[in-house]
C-alpha cells in the first residue's frame, strides 16, 4: 500500500489485510529522471528542499523501492491510497511506472478519494477513522489497463516538465482526476515574469508583511485541491528571496529553517 507516515498507524489499526508501506518521491515538484536510475539525484534535490541529510534521504528511497518490489514479487496485490490532488496522483504515476517496468503483470488496486460522505470539507485520507478506511478498502478498484496507460503517460509528462503536464492535461485520460492534476501542475510553468503560479501567489501574499506559516495557509486556501506541504512552500519562499532580482525578502533564518516563523514581505 502507498501512503504517507501519518496514515500508517490508522491503516494498521483498521484490520485491513496486508502491510502498509510508505512510497513517495514527491514527483509533483522538481527534476525527475528514469526511476530508479535517478534516485541519487532525486535524493539530493529532496534533501536540499527539506534541510535533510542526503544520504539518509537516499537510503529511505532505496528502502521504500525495495519494499514495494518485494511485495509484488511475493505475489501480493498493491493497493494505492490516494487523494485526488496533484501530489498524490503524481506519485501514483511514478509508482505505477516503476512497478510495471519491473513486474509487468503486477496487480494494482486503488483507493482514490476526492470526498467522503461522512467528512465535511474533506481534504485528506488522514481525516478518516480506521473504520472509515476499512470501508474504503472494501470499495477499492483494480487499476485497469487503460488507467495504467494513462498513468505511464503522466509519468512521461512529469519527467518532461510543466508544459508537457499542461498539454497532457488537455487530453482525455482514463483515470479520474488525473487530467485536472496535470493541468494544475502545468500552471507551475515559468512565464515571462520568471514565475510559476505558486510563486506568483507567494509574491502577491507578501505584499504586506506576513509570516511564512500564514503565507502557506493562504496558498492552501487558493488551491482547488490543496497539494503543497508546508516545507514545500517554505523552500519556494526561500528560493525566491535568494534570487538576484528577488521579489520578496525573508527575515533570517529563513522560512524553512525557522519552521515558518520568519517574516516575509515584498522586496
C-alpha positions as a printed NumPy array, in Angstrom:
array([[  0.   ,   0.   ,   0.   ],
       [  1.196,   3.502,  -0.738],
       [  0.696,   6.182,   1.897],
       [  2.467,   8.763,   3.992],
       [  3.761,   8.293,   7.54 ],
       [  0.707,   9.927,   9.131],
       [ -1.685,   7.349,   7.672],
       [  0.273,   4.223,   8.586],
       [ -0.976,   3.83 ,  12.204],
       [ -4.627,   4.132,  11.159],
       [ -4.197,   1.568,   8.395],
       [ -2.572,  -0.833,  10.843],
       [ -5.493,  -0.349,  13.248],
       [ -8.133,  -0.769,  10.54 ],
       [ -7.957,  -4.551,  10.28 ],
       [ -7.186,  -4.301,   6.554],
       [ -5.068,  -7.29 ,   5.462],
       [ -1.502,  -6.734,   4.352],
       [  1.344,  -4.485,   5.444],
       [  1.025,  -0.71 ,   4.956],
       [  4.013,   0.767,   3.137],
       [  5.121,   4.314,   2.533],
       [  6.16 ,   5.223,  -1.002],
       [  6.716,   8.794,  -2.159],
       [  9.228,  10.709,  -4.242],
       [  7.225,  13.992,  -4.318],
       [  7.013,  13.667,  -8.106],
       [  4.856,  16.802,  -8.34 ],
       [  7.916,  19.05 ,  -7.998],
       [ 11.478,  19.302,  -9.164],
       [ 13.624,  17.483, -11.743],
       [ 12.826,  13.846, -12.475],
       [ 14.577,  11.178, -14.487],
       [ 14.082,   7.487, -15.032],
       [ 13.318,   5.614, -11.843],
       [ 15.229,   4.211, -10.023],
       [ 18.227,   5.382, -12.103],
       [ 17.7  ,   8.985, -10.997],
       [ 17.361,   8.082,  -7.314],
       [ 20.673,   9.644,  -6.22 ],
       [ 19.928,  12.979,  -7.887],
       [ 16.386,  12.971,  -6.562],
       [ 17.641,  12.327,  -3.043],
       [ 19.995,  15.307,  -3.309],
       [ 17.165,  17.564,  -4.502],
       [ 14.731,  16.404,  -1.809],
       [ 17.372,  16.821,   0.893],
       [ 18.165,  20.366,  -0.24 ],
       [ 14.472,  21.274,  -0.219],
       [ 13.8  ,  19.866,   3.222],
       [ 17.023,  20.615,   5.048],
       [ 17.681,  16.87 ,   5.428],
       [ 20.744,  14.639,   5.12 ],
       [ 21.167,  13.485,   1.522],
       [ 22.469,  10.026,   2.39 ],
       [ 19.578,   9.424,   4.782],
       [ 17.077,  10.509,   2.149],
       [ 18.651,   8.221,  -0.441],
       [ 18.579,   5.278,   1.98 ],
       [ 14.899,   5.931,   2.552],
       [ 14.18 ,   5.923,  -1.185],
       [ 16.116,   2.675,  -1.654],
       [ 14.255,   1.018,   1.225],
       [ 10.797,   2.053,   0.04 ],
       [ 11.555,   0.852,  -3.516],
       [ 12.78 ,  -2.496,  -2.195],
       [  9.706,  -2.959,  -0.006],
       [  7.359,  -2.212,  -2.9  ],
       [  9.054,  -4.658,  -5.269],
       [  9.346,  -7.306,  -2.561],
       [  5.585,  -7.189,  -2.024],
       [  4.903,  -7.549,  -5.752],
       [  7.35 , -10.418,  -6.169],
       [  5.803, -12.184,  -3.182],
       [  2.55 , -12.253,  -5.15 ],
       [  0.711,  -9.563,  -3.202],
       [ -1.687,  -7.09 ,  -4.765],
       [ -0.641,  -3.472,  -4.267],
       [ -3.378,  -1.151,  -3.043],
       [ -2.509,   2.504,  -3.614],
       [ -4.211,   5.029,  -1.332],
       [ -4.524,   8.442,  -2.97 ],
       [ -6.233,  11.755,  -2.613],
       [ -7.349,  13.385,  -5.87 ],
       [ -4.658,  16.073,  -5.78 ],
       [ -1.517,  16.702,  -7.845],
       [  0.876,  15.436,  -5.157],
       [ -0.716,  12.017,  -4.749],
       [ -1.549,  11.484,  -8.409],
       [  1.977,  12.404,  -9.498],
       [  3.394,   9.848,  -7.056],
       [  0.816,   7.304,  -8.225],
       [  2.04 ,   7.767, -11.797],
       [  5.659,   7.363, -10.684],
       [  4.951,   4.263,  -8.596],
       [  2.857,   2.634, -11.314],
       [  5.554,   3.131, -13.943],
       [  8.236,   1.843, -11.552],
       [  6.347,  -1.306, -10.572],
       [  5.175,  -2.19 , -14.083],
       [  8.679,  -1.755, -15.519],
       [  9.902,  -4.389, -13.045],
       [  6.813,  -6.621, -12.949],
       [  4.519,  -6.009, -15.96 ],
       [  1.828,  -8.389, -14.654],
       [  1.591,  -6.857, -11.176],
       [ -1.963,  -6.483,  -9.885],
       [ -2.525,  -2.882,  -8.831],
       [ -5.586,  -1.667,  -6.951],
       [ -6.646,   1.804,  -5.928],
       [ -8.488,   3.787,  -3.307],
       [ -8.859,   7.289,  -4.787],
       [-10.905,   9.878,  -2.883],
       [-11.956,  13.428,  -3.653],
       [-14.629,  13.479,  -0.938],
       [-16.156,  11.324,   1.796],
       [-19.862,  11.311,   2.713],
       [-19.114,  11.351,   6.455],
       [-16.475,  14.12 ,   6.394],
       [-17.343,  17.749,   5.771],
       [-14.678,  19.752,   3.923],
       [-12.712,  16.634,   3.03 ],
       [ -9.077,  17.368,   2.248],
       [ -7.218,  14.162,   3.012],
       [ -7.27 ,  10.491,   3.93 ],
       [ -5.859,  11.264,   7.352],
       [ -9.222,  12.792,   8.313],
       [-10.758,   9.316,   8.181],
       [-11.035,   6.925,  11.099],
       [ -9.638,   3.412,  10.963],
       [-13.181,   2.135,  10.406],
       [-13.802,   4.52 ,   7.54 ],
       [-10.516,   3.453,   5.939],
       [-11.622,  -0.183,   6.218],
       [-14.866,   0.705,   4.397],
       [-12.842,   2.413,   1.641],
       [-10.723,  -0.694,   1.264],
       [-13.831,  -2.765,   0.546],
       [-14.722,  -0.452,  -2.359],
       [-11.218,  -0.377,  -3.875],
       [-10.968,  -0.937,  -7.627],
       [ -8.415,  -2.634,  -9.857],
       [ -6.363,  -0.202, -11.933],
       [ -7.418,  -1.049, -15.484],
       [ -5.137,  -1.412, -18.479],
       [ -6.362,   1.946, -19.807],
       [ -5.71 ,   3.615, -16.445],
       [ -2.219,   2.121, -16.295],
       [ -1.527,   3.507, -19.754],
       [ -2.744,   6.955, -18.683],
       [ -0.544,   6.867, -15.58 ],
       [  2.533,   5.891, -17.598],
       [  1.83 ,   8.772, -19.994],
       [  1.508,  11.055, -16.97 ],
       [  4.883,   9.863, -15.658],
       [  6.48 ,  10.66 , -19.018],
       [  4.932,  14.141, -18.891],
       [  6.116,  14.723, -15.322],
       [  9.678,  13.89 , -16.355],
       [  9.406,  16.287, -19.304],
       [  8.235,  19.24 , -17.22 ],
       [  5.302,  21.527, -16.534],
       [  4.476,  22.321, -20.156],
       [  4.185,  18.618, -21.003],
       [  1.894,  18.18 , -17.991],
       [ -0.273,  21.052, -19.197],
       [ -0.561,  19.582, -22.678],
       [ -1.424,  16.077, -21.456],
       [ -3.96 ,  17.529, -19.042],
       [ -5.967,  18.766, -22.013],
       [ -6.363,  15.221, -23.321],
       [ -8.799,  12.5  , -22.285],
       [ -7.262,  10.249, -19.637],
       [ -8.814,   7.113, -18.222],
       [ -8.109,   7.733, -14.532],
       [-10.438,  10.179, -12.74 ],
       [ -8.876,  13.476, -11.589],
       [ -5.577,  12.803, -13.38 ],
       [ -6.136,  15.377, -16.139],
       [ -7.057,  18.03 , -13.543],
       [ -3.904,  17.256, -11.566],
       [ -1.683,  17.539, -14.64 ],
       [ -3.381,  20.761, -15.721],
       [ -2.667,  22.26 , -12.298],
       [  0.963,  21.159, -12.421],
       [  1.169,  22.701, -15.876],
       [  0.399,  26.065, -14.272],
       [  3.753,  25.847, -12.498],
       [  5.447,  26.522, -15.856],
       [  7.642,  29.623, -15.791],
       [  6.047,  32.622, -17.512],
       [  7.647,  35.76 , -18.911],
       [  7.835,  37.193, -15.398],
       [ 10.079,  34.276, -14.418],
       [  7.498,  32.805, -12.051],
       [  5.12 ,  29.851, -11.922],
       [  1.622,  30.114, -10.445],
       [  2.559,  29.246,  -6.852],
       [  5.484,  31.672,  -6.952],
       [  3.207,  34.458,  -8.178],
       [  0.785,  33.704,  -5.358],
       [  3.634,  33.85 ,  -2.84 ],
       [  4.744,  37.249,  -4.123],
       [  1.179,  38.572,  -4.051],
       [  0.594,  37.32 ,  -0.494],
       [  3.817,  39.03 ,   0.648],
       [  2.585,  42.477,  -0.43 ],
       [  2.042,  43.114,   3.275],
       [  4.38 ,  41.557,   5.879],
       [  3.226,  38.045,   6.745],
       [  4.743,  35.036,   8.488],
       [  5.808,  32.172,   6.266],
       [  3.316,  29.92 ,   8.067],
       [  0.393,  32.263,   7.391],
       [  1.556,  32.683,   3.806],
       [  1.494,  28.892,   3.415],
       [ -2.079,  28.753,   4.704],
       [ -3.064,  31.472,   2.245],
       [ -1.549,  29.461,  -0.611],
       [ -3.541,  26.424,   0.508],
       [ -6.786,  28.429,   0.542],
       [ -6.262,  29.364,  -3.099],
       [ -5.988,  25.753,  -4.274],
       [ -8.993,  23.833,  -5.563],
       [ -7.365,  20.703,  -4.15 ],
       [ -4.615,  21.519,  -1.657],
       [ -1.433,  19.627,  -2.509],
       [  1.585,  21.607,  -1.349],
       [  3.113,  20.718,   2.015],
       [  4.355,  23.473,   4.303],
       [  8.054,  22.713,   3.808],
       [  7.483,  22.699,   0.031],
       [  6.143,  26.255,   0.22 ],
       [  8.805,  27.362,   2.716],
       [ 11.517,  26.167,   0.331],
       [  9.918,  28.117,  -2.531],
       [  9.798,  31.244,  -0.359],
       [ 13.493,  30.944,   0.482],
       [ 14.431,  30.331,  -3.156],
       [ 12.541,  33.427,  -4.275],
       [ 14.298,  35.512,  -1.616],
       [ 17.723,  34.291,  -2.802],
       [ 17.26 ,  35.361,  -6.425],
       [ 19.433,  38.182,  -7.719],
       [ 16.318,  40.198,  -8.507],
       [ 14.399,  38.86 ,  -5.526],
       [ 10.702,  39.882,  -5.417],
       [ 10.449,  39.159,  -1.663],
       [ 12.548,  39.435,   1.474],
       [ 12.626,  36.763,   4.183],
       [ 13.883,  37.533,   7.677],
       [ 16.775,  35.413,   8.952],
       [ 16.973,  32.469,   9.492],
       [ 14.545,  31.96 ,   6.619],
       [ 11.192,  30.304,   6.117],
       [ 12.421,  26.702,   6.081],
       [ 14.95 ,  26.873,   8.904],
       [ 12.629,  28.848,  11.197],
       [  9.791,  26.369,  10.766],
       [  7.591,  29.038,   9.231],
       [  8.132,  31.764,  11.849],
       [ 10.178,  34.034,   9.57 ],
       [  8.591,  37.254,   8.332],
       [  8.047,  37.543,   4.567],
       [  7.48 ,  40.837,   2.76 ],
       [  7.801,  42.44 ,  -0.649],
       [ 11.292,  43.492,  -1.675]])
